[in-house]
XYZ file of C-alpha atoms in Angstrom:
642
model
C 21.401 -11.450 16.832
C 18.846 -10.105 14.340
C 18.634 -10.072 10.633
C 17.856 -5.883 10.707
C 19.695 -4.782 13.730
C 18.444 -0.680 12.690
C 14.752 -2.222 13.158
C 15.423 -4.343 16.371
C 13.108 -2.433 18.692
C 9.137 -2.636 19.775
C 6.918 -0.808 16.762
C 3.847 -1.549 17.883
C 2.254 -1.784 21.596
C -1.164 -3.585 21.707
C -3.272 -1.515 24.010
C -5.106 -3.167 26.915
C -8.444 -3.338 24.838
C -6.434 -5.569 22.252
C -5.471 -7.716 24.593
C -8.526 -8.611 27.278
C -10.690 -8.640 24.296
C -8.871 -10.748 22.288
C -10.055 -14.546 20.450
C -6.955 -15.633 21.500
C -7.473 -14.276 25.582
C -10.704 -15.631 25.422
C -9.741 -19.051 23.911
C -6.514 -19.418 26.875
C -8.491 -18.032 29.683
C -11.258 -21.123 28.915
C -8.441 -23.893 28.445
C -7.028 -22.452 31.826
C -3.843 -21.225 30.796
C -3.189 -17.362 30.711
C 0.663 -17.270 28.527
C 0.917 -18.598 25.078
C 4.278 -20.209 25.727
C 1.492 -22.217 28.496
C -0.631 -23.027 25.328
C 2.515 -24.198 23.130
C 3.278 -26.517 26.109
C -0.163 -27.744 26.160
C -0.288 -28.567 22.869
C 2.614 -30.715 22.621
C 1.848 -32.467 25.843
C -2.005 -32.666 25.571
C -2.865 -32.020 21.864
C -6.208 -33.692 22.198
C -7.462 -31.316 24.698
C -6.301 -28.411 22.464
C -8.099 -29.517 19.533
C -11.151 -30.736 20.946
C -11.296 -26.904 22.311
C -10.782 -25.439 18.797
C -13.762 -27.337 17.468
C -15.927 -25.849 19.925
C -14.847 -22.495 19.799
C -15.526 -23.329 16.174
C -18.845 -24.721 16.612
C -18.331 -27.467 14.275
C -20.819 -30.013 13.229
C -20.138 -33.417 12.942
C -23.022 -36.228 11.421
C -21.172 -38.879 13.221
C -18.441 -37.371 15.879
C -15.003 -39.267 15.748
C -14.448 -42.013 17.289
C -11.269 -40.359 18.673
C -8.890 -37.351 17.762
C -6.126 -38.690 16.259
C -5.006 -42.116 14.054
C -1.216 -42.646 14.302
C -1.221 -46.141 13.433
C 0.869 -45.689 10.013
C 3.263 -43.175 11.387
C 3.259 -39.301 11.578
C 3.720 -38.559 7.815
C 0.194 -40.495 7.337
C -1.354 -39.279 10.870
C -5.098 -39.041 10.506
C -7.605 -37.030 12.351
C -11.145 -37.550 13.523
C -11.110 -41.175 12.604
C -14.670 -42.596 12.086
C -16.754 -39.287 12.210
C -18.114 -38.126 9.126
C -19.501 -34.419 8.485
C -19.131 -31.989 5.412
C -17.272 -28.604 5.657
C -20.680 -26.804 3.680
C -22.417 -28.018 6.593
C -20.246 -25.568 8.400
C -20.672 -22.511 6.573
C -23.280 -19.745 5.938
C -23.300 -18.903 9.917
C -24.145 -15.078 9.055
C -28.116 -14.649 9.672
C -29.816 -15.174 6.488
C -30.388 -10.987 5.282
C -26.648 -10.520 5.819
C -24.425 -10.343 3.175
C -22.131 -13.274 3.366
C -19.904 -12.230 -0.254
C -19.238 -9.049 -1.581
C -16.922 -9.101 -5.196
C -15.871 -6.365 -6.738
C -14.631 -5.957 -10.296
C -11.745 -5.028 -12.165
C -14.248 -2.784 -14.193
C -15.503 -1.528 -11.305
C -18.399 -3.796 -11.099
C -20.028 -5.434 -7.542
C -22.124 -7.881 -6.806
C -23.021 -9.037 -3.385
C -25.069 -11.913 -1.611
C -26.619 -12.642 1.412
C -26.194 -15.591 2.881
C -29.670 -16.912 1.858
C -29.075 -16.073 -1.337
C -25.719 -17.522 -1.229
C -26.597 -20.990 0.381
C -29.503 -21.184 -2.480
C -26.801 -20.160 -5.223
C -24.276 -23.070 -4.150
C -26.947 -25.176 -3.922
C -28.410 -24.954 -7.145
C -25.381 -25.324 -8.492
C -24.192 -28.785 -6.698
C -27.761 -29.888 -8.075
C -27.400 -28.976 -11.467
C -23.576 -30.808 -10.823
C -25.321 -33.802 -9.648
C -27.217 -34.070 -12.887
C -24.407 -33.329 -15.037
C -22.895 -37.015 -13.645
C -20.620 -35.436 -10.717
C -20.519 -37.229 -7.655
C -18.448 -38.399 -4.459
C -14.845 -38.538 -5.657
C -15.011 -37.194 -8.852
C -12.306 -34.982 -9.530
C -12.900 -31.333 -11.502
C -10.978 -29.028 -12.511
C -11.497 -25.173 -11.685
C -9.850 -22.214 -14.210
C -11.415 -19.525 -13.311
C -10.880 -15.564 -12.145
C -11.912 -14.412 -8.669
C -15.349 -14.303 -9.738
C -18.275 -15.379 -7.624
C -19.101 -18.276 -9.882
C -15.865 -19.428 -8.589
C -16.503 -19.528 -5.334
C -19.938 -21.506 -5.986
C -18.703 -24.089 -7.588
C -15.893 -24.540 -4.898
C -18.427 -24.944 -2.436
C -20.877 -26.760 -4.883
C -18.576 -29.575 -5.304
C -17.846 -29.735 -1.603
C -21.241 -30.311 -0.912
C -21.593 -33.644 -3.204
C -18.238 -34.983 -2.062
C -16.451 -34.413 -5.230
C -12.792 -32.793 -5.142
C -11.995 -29.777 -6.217
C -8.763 -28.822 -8.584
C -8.417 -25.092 -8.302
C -6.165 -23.793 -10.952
C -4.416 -20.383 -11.494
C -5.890 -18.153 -13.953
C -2.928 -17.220 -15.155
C -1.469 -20.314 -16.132
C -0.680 -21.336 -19.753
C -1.825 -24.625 -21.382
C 1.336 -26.666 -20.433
C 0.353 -25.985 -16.659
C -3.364 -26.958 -16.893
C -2.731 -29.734 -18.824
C -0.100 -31.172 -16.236
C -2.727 -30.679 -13.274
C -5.590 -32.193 -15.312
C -4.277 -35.231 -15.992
C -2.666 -35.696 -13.055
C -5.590 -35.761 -10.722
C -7.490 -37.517 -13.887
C -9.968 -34.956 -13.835
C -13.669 -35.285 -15.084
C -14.755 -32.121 -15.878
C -13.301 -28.182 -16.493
C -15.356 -25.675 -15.226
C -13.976 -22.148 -16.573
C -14.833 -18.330 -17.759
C -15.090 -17.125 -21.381
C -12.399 -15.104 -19.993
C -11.992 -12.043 -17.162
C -10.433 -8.326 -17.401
C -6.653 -7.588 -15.983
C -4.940 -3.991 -16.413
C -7.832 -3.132 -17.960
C -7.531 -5.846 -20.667
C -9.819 -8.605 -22.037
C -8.183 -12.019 -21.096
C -9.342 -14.702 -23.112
C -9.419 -17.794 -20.740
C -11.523 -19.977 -22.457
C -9.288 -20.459 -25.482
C -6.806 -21.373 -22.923
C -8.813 -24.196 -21.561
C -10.099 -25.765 -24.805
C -6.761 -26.100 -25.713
C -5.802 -27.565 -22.637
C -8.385 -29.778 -22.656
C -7.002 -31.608 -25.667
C -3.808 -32.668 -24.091
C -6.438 -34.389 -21.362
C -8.599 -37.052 -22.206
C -10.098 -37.392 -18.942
C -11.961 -34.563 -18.821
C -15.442 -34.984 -20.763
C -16.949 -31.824 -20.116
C -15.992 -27.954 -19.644
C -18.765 -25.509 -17.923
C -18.138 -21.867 -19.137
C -19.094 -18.823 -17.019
C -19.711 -15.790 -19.281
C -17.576 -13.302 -17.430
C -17.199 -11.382 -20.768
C -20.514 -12.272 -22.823
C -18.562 -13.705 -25.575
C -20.579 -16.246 -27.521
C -19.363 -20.161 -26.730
C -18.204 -22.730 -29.438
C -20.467 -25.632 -29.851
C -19.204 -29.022 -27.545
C -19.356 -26.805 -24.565
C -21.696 -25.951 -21.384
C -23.021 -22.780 -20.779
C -23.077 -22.257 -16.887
C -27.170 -20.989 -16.989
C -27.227 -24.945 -18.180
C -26.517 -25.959 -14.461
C -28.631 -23.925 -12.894
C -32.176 -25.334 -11.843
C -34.703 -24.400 -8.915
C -33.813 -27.262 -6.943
C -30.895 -27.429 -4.217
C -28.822 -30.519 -3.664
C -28.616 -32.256 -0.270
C -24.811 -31.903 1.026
C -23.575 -35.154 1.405
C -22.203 -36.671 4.410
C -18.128 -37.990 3.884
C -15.773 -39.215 5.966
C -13.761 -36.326 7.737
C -10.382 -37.275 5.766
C -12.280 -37.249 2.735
C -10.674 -35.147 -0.168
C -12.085 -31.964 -0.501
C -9.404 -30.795 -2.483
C -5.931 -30.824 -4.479
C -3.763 -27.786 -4.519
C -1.195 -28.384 -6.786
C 2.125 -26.230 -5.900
C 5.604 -26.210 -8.218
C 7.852 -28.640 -8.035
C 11.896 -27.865 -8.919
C 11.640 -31.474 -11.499
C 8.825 -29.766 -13.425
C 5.929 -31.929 -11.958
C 4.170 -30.258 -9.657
C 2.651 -31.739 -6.275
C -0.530 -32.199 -5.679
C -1.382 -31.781 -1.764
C -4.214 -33.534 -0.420
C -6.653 -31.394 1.311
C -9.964 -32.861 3.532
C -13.659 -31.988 4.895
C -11.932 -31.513 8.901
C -8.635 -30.953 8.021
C -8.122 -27.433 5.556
C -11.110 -25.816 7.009
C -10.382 -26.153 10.674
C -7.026 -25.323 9.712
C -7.968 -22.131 8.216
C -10.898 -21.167 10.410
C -8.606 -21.618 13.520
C -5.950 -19.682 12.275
C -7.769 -16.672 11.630
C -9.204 -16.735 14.829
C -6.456 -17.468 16.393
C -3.542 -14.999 14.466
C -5.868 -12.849 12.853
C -8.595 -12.355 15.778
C -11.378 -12.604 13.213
C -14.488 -11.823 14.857
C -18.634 -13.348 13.502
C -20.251 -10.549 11.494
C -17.030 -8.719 11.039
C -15.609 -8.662 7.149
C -12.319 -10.261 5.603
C -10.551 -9.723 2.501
C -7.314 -10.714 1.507
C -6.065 -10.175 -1.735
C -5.546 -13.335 -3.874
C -6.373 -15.935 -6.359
C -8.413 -19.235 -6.205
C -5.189 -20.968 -7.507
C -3.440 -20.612 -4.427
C -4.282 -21.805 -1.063
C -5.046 -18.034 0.191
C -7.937 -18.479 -2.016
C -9.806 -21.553 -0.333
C -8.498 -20.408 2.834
C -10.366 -16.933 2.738
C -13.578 -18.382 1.505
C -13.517 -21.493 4.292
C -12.292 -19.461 7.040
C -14.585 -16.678 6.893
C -17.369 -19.136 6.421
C -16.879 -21.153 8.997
C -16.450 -18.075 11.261
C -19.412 -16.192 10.319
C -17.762 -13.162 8.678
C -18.218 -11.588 5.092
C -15.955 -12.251 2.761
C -14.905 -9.796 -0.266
C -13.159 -10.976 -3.327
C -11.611 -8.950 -5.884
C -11.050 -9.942 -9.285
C -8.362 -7.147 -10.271
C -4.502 -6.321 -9.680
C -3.670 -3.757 -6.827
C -3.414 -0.659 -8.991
C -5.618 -0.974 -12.217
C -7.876 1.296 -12.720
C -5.702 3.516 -10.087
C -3.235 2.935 -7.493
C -5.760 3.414 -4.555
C -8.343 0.463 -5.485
C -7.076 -1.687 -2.821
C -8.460 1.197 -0.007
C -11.511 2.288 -2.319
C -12.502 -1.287 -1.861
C -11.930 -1.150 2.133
C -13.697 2.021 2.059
C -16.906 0.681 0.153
C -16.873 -2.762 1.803
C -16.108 -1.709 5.412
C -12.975 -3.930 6.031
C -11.805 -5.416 9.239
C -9.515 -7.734 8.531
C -7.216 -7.195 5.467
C -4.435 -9.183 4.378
C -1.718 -8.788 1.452
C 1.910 -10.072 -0.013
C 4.641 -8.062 0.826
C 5.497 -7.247 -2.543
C 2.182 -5.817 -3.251
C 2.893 -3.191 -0.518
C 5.910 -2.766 -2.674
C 4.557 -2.050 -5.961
C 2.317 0.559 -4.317
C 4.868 2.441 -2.425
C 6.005 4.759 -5.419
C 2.810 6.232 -5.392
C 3.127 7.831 -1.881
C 0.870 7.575 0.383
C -1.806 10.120 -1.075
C -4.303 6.918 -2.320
C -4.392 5.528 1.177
C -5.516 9.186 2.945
C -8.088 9.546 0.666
C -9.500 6.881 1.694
C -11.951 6.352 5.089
C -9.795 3.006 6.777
C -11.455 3.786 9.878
C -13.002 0.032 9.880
C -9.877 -1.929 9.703
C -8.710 -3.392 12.785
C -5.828 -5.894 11.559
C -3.703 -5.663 8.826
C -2.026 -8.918 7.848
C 0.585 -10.390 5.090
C 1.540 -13.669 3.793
C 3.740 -15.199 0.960
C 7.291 -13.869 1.166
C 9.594 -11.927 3.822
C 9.477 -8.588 4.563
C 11.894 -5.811 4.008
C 12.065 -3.198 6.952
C 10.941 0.020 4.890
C 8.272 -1.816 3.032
C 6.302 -3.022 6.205
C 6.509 0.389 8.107
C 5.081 1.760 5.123
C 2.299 -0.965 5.641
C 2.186 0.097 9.562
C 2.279 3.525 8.927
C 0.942 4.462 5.674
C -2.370 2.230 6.018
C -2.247 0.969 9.404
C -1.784 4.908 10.742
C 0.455 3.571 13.031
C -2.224 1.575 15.410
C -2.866 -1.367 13.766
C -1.080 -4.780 14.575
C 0.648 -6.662 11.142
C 0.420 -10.111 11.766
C 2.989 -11.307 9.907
C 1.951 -15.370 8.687
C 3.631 -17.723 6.644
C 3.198 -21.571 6.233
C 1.983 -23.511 2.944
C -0.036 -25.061 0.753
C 0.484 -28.426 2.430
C 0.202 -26.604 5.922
C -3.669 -25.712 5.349
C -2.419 -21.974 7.016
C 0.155 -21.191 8.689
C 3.413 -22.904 10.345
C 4.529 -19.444 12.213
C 2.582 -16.048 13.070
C 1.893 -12.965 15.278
C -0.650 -11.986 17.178
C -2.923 -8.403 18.095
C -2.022 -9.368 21.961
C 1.841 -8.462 21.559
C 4.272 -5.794 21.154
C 5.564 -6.190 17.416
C 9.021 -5.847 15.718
C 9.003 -5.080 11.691
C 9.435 -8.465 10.181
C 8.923 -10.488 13.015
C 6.535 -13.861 13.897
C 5.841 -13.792 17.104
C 6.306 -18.010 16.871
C 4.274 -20.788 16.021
C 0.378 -20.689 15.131
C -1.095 -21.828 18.358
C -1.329 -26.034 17.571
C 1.690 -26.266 15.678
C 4.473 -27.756 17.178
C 7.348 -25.771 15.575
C 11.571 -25.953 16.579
C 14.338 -24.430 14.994
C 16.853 -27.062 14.079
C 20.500 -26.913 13.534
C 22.393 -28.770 10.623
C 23.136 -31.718 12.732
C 19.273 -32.106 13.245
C 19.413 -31.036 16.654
C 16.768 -28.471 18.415
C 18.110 -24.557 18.871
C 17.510 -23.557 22.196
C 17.419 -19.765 22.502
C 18.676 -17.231 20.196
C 19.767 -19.147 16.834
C 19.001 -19.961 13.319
C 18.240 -23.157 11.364
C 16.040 -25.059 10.018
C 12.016 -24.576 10.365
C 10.683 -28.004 11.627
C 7.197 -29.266 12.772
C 7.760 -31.941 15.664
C 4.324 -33.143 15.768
C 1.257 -34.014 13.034
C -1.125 -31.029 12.944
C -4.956 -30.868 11.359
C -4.610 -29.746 8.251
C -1.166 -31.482 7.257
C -1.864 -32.965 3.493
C -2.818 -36.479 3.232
C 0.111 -37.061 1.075
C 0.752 -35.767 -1.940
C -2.036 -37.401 -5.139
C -0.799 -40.308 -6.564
C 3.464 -39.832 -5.153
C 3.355 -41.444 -1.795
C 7.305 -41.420 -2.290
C 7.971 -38.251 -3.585
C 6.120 -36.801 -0.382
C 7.706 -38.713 2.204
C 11.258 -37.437 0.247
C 10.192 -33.902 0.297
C 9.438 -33.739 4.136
C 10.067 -36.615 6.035
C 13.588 -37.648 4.915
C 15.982 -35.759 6.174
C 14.669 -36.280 10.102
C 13.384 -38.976 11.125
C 9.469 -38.277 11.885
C 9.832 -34.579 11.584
C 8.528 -32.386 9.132
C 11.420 -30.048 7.120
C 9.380 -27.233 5.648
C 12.432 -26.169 3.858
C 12.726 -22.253 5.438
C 15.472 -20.840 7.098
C 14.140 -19.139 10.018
C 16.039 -17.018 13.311
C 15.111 -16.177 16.901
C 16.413 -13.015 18.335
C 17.400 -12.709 21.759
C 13.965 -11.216 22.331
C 11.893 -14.151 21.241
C 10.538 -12.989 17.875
C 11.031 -15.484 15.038
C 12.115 -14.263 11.403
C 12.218 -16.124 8.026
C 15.049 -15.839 6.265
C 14.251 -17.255 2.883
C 14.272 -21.278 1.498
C 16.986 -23.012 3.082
C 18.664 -23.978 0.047
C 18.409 -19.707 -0.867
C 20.890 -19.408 1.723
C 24.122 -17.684 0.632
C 27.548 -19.438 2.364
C 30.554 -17.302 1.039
C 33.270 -18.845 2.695
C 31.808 -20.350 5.849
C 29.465 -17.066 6.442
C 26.059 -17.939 5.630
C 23.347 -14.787 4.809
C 19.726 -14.729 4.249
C 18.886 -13.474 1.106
C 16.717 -11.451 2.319
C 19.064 -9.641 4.515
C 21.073 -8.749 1.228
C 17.626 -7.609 -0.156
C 16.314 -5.266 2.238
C 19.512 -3.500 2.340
C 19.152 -2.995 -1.343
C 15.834 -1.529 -1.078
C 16.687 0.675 1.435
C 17.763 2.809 -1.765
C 15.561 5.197 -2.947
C 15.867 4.155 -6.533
C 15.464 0.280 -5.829
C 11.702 -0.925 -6.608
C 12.841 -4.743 -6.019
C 15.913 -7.176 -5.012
C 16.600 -10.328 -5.507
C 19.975 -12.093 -4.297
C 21.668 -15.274 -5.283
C 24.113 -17.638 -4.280
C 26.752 -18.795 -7.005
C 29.464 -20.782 -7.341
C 32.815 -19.440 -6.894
C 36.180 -21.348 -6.938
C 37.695 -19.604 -3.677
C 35.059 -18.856 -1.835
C 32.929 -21.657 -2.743
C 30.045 -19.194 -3.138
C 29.465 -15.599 -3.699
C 26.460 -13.602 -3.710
C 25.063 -11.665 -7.027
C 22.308 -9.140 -6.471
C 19.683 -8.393 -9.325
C 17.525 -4.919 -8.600
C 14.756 -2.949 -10.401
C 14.700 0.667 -10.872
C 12.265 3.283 -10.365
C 11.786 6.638 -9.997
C 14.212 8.844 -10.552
C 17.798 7.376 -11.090
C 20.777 9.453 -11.806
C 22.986 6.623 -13.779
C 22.525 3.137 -13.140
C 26.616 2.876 -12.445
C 25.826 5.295 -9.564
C 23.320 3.715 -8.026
C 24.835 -0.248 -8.371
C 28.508 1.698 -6.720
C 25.681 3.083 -3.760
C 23.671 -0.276 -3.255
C 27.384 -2.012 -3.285
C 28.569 0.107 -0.145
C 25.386 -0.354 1.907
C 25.598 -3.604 1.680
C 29.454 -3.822 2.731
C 28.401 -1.416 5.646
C 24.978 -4.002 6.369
C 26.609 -7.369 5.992
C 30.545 -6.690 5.854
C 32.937 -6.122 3.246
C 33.341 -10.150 2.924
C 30.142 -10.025 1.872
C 29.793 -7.562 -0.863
C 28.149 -9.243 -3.771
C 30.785 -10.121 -6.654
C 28.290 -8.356 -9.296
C 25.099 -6.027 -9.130
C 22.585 -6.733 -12.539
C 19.958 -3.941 -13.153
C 17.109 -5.395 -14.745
C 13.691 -4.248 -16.646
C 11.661 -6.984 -14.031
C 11.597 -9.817 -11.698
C 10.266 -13.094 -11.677
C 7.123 -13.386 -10.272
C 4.410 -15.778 -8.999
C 0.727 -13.768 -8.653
C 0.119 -13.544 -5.298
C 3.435 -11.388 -6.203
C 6.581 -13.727 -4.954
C 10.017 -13.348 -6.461
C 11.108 -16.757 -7.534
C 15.005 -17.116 -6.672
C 15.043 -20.254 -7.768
C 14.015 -19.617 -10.918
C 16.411 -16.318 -11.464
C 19.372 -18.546 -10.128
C 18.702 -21.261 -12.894
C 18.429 -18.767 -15.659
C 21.355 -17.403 -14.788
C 23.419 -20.253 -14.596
C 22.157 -22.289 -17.313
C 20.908 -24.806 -15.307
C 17.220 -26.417 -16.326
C 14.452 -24.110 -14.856
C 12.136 -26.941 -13.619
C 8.407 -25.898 -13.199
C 7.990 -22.419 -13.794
C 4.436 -22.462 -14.571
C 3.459 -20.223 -10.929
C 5.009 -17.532 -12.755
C 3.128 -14.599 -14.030
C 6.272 -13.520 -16.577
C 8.382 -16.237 -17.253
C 9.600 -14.131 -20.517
C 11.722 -12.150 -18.246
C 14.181 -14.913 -17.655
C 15.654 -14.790 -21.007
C 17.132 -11.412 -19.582
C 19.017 -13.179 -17.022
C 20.655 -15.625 -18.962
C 23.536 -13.590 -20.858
C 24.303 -11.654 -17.710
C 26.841 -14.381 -15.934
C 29.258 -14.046 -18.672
């Protein structure tokens, strides 16, 4: 059983130095256990123990410790952690000595600005003072538009420090979007840019927010960072305005205070707002790069993504927390050339670098001539997040930029995970594709549709047995809505929603969102499956594949495909994807119609939104599309089913 039987063989053998010198070695050899099937054991029978290690290896400082590790009083969905300690995650970062540089940005424009960690303490600082005088305090929620800038950062950590909640908000979205997030959380304040540069165009992103801003009453004030120099209207603050000599005292909160709301989409059009606190997102984070990614103090991470998602927090927590620099990037992958992803791993020194799968894919029509002219020398794991890979697209990855020696730790989870649900790890042979299982703490099992555990070799439904720090606190202001999302359907476990396999060998796949899976006439198949034998065509830049209603088979599958490169006639190449997907998945299985289209649906960290193409096509309502980067391109979709 495997979703890719042609790739169902070791890639990658970790040599002996990857493995004795290892976090993750280090970490089971002092909890006494020398397996990580011993440490998944311990954590479900002892999960104390396991976390009370983490926060040591983590060093993590507490003003009052807890009074114990865990609060399961009102049931698993509302488990809390570190009852009665209080602490403050800014009191856990800046762990780099003081000269070393703790951020390094780089520009679209090819600008770069860097701080050490003095400098960046006294920056965040400053800033939660000048916060603090502007009326922000303890609870108070604000809003964050803004580019991967360093300002952005700042203020993240800014309003961490006085106990006020952070919003963080995709720069990309349109006024419809910000408005919905604003006035959900009732937020006080929008702090923003005068806009920011993408494909080497001027993005104006404060006329964005002062028209959102009128659709919420709420918010009383919007802080402007001059990103492009433009000159402000009057009724708004200049960011210099905040900015004094003096540096706020972080504030001590309880450990399940908020520290933030990450709002992801919802399929009714409102989207969720997961609950995120001081001792829950940053161990979370902190523990899984150590852990998955074997991030190392003094070494340097960057992964490529956007405040607005939880990659963004994650990278700027983790890495804190840790000790290790942290490189942001305000740009797209290939703008001003298709290399800058490796020019910036060249200039910055790398170690850890992490992407989207479909990133990889965008980049692959340019060969592999802007990754050899680049010095990768100081990268030592490669890693990827967000979506499913296809077979061709993450040997390219393992080849291409990994030169064959690098481990891909493959890690998907969630916004209301705080990190990751499954991974891999740099002590293990690797497949292409595969998880290696559940992120050390998480107690993960594959269920069947009769809610019952899969033993072995199977596929199913991803569940989490047991609460976890990190889980959300609920989702803001729809206590309901998140105990119908993930608690429903199985009494006290967690249904992430993913349909995941085990092979025979142990290594864990995901096979899409369980309610992407395609059932033509009692066979069920992965979308994904469908898709990577699409792009195994040499004229196929991207795939995605639907379910649809059908009155025989109750469901057939329809593929839509981008083209690139050099196609000989479209007919051709739909008649060639057609066959190697009757040879991959069985003539049963052949989809009822192949669609060439101009492009995709896409969120920006770069995932293809099913969903979204599915709805479009059928005519149904397209709930909350406001993650996507192009929602114009589903008006292409919709004449297609007749």
């Amino acid at each position: 059983m495997h979703p890719f039987p042609e790739d169902d063989r070791i890639a990658y053998e970790p040599p002996p130095d990857n493995v004795s010198g290892a976090v993750i070695t280090g970490f089971m050899r002092d909890l006494g256990v020398s397996r990580l099937e011993e440490l998944h054991a311990l954590v479900r029978r002892d999960p104390d123990t396991f976390w009370t290690a983490v926060l040591a290896d983590l060093g993590w400082a507490w003003r009052e410790p807890p009074h114990r590790l865990t609060d399961l009083t009102a049931g698993k969905p509302w488990a809390k952690f570190f009852p009665g300690a209080t602490t403050n995650v800014v009191d856990n970062l800046f762990r780099l000595p003081d000269d070393a540089v703790a951020l390094d940005w780089h520009g679209e424009d090819g600008d770069r600005r860097t701080f050490t960690t003095s400098a960046w303490r006294s920056f965040a600082l400053r800033l939660a003072a000048g916060l603090r005088r502007a009326g922000i305090g303890q609870g108070d929620r604000v809003g964050l538009l803004m580019p991967m800038v360093p300002e952005t950062a700042a203020v993240f950590v800014a309003l961490a420090a006085l106990g006020a909640v952070c919003v963080p908000i995709f720069s990309g979205y349109g006024v419809p979007a910000v408005v919905s997030r604003l006035n959900d959380s009732n937020a006080r304040m929008l702090i923003t840019a005068d806009g920011f540069f993408r494909r080497r165009r001027e993005i104006a992103l404060l006329d964005v927010a002062l028209e959102s801003v009128r659709g919420a009453p709420s918010v009383t004030d919007i802080v402007v960072v001059p990103r492009l120099g433009r000159s402000l209207p009057a009724g708004v603050m200049p960011f210099s305005a905040l900015m004094g000599d003096d540096e706020a005292t972080v504030a001590a909160v309880a450990a399940d205070h908020p520290l933030m709301l990450i709002y992801t989409s919802g399929t009714t059009g409102k989207p969720k707002g997961t609950v995120h606190t001081h001792a829950g997102f940053p161990v979370k984070a902190a523990q899984d790069l150590r852990h998955c990614f074997d991030l190392r103090r003094g070494e340097t991470l960057f992964w490529l993504t956007d405040m607005g998602w939880m990659m963004g927090p994650w990278s700027i927590l983790g890495s804190g927390i840790i000790g290790a620099t942290n490189v942001m990037y305000e740009g797209t992958p290939d703008t001003p050339h298709p290399g800058r992803l490796w020019e910036i791993c060249e200039t910055s020194r790398v170690n850890v670098f992490g992407l989207s799968p479909t990133v990889i894919r965008s980049l692959m029509p340019h060969g592999g001539a802007p990754v050899a002219e680049r010095d990768l020398s100081s990268l030592r794991v490669l890693g990827s997040s967000g979506e499913p890979w296809d077979p061709a697209s993450w040997r390219w990855y393992f080849s291409q930029v990994g030169g064959g020696r690098l481990p891909v730790i493959n890690y998907s989870g969630g916004t209301e995970i705080s990190g990751g649900i499954l991974g891999s790890h740099v002590t293990l042979p690797m497949k292409p594709c595969a998880f290696h299982g559940p992120v050390p703490g998480m107690s993960v099992e594959i269920l069947d549709s009769a809610g019952s555990p899969v033993d072995g070799a199977g596929t199913g439904d991803l569940a989490i047995a047991e609460p976890w720090v990190g889980m959300t606190q609920g989702f803001w202001g729809d206590r309901d809505r998140y105990l119908e999302t993930y608690w429903s359907k199985v009494p006290d476990v967690w249904l992430h929603g993913d349909a995941v396999m085990r092979d025979d060998d142990g290594f864990w796949y995901v096979l899409g969102r369980s309610d992407d899976t395609i059932n033509t006439a009692g066979k069920r198949v992965s979308p994904a499956e469908a898709e990577s034998a699409a792009l195994s065509h040499p004229a196929v830049s991207e795939a995605a594949a639907i379910g649809v209603p059908d009155p025989v088979k109750g469901e057939v599958m329809v593929l839509f495909v981008t083209l690139g490169g050099i196609v000989p006639s479209e007919a051709d190449v739909k008649e060639d994807i057609g066959r190697q997907l009757e040879w991959h998945l069985g003539k049963s299985l052949r989809p009822k119609a192949i669609h060439v289209v101009a492009e995709l649906p896409h969120t920006r960290s770069g995932k293809i939104v099913r969903r979204a193409v599915r709805a479009s096509f059928l005519g149904l309502p397209l709930g909350d599309v406001s993650t996507l980067e192009n929602p114009s391109c589903l008006a292409d979709f919709a004449g297609l089913s007749g």
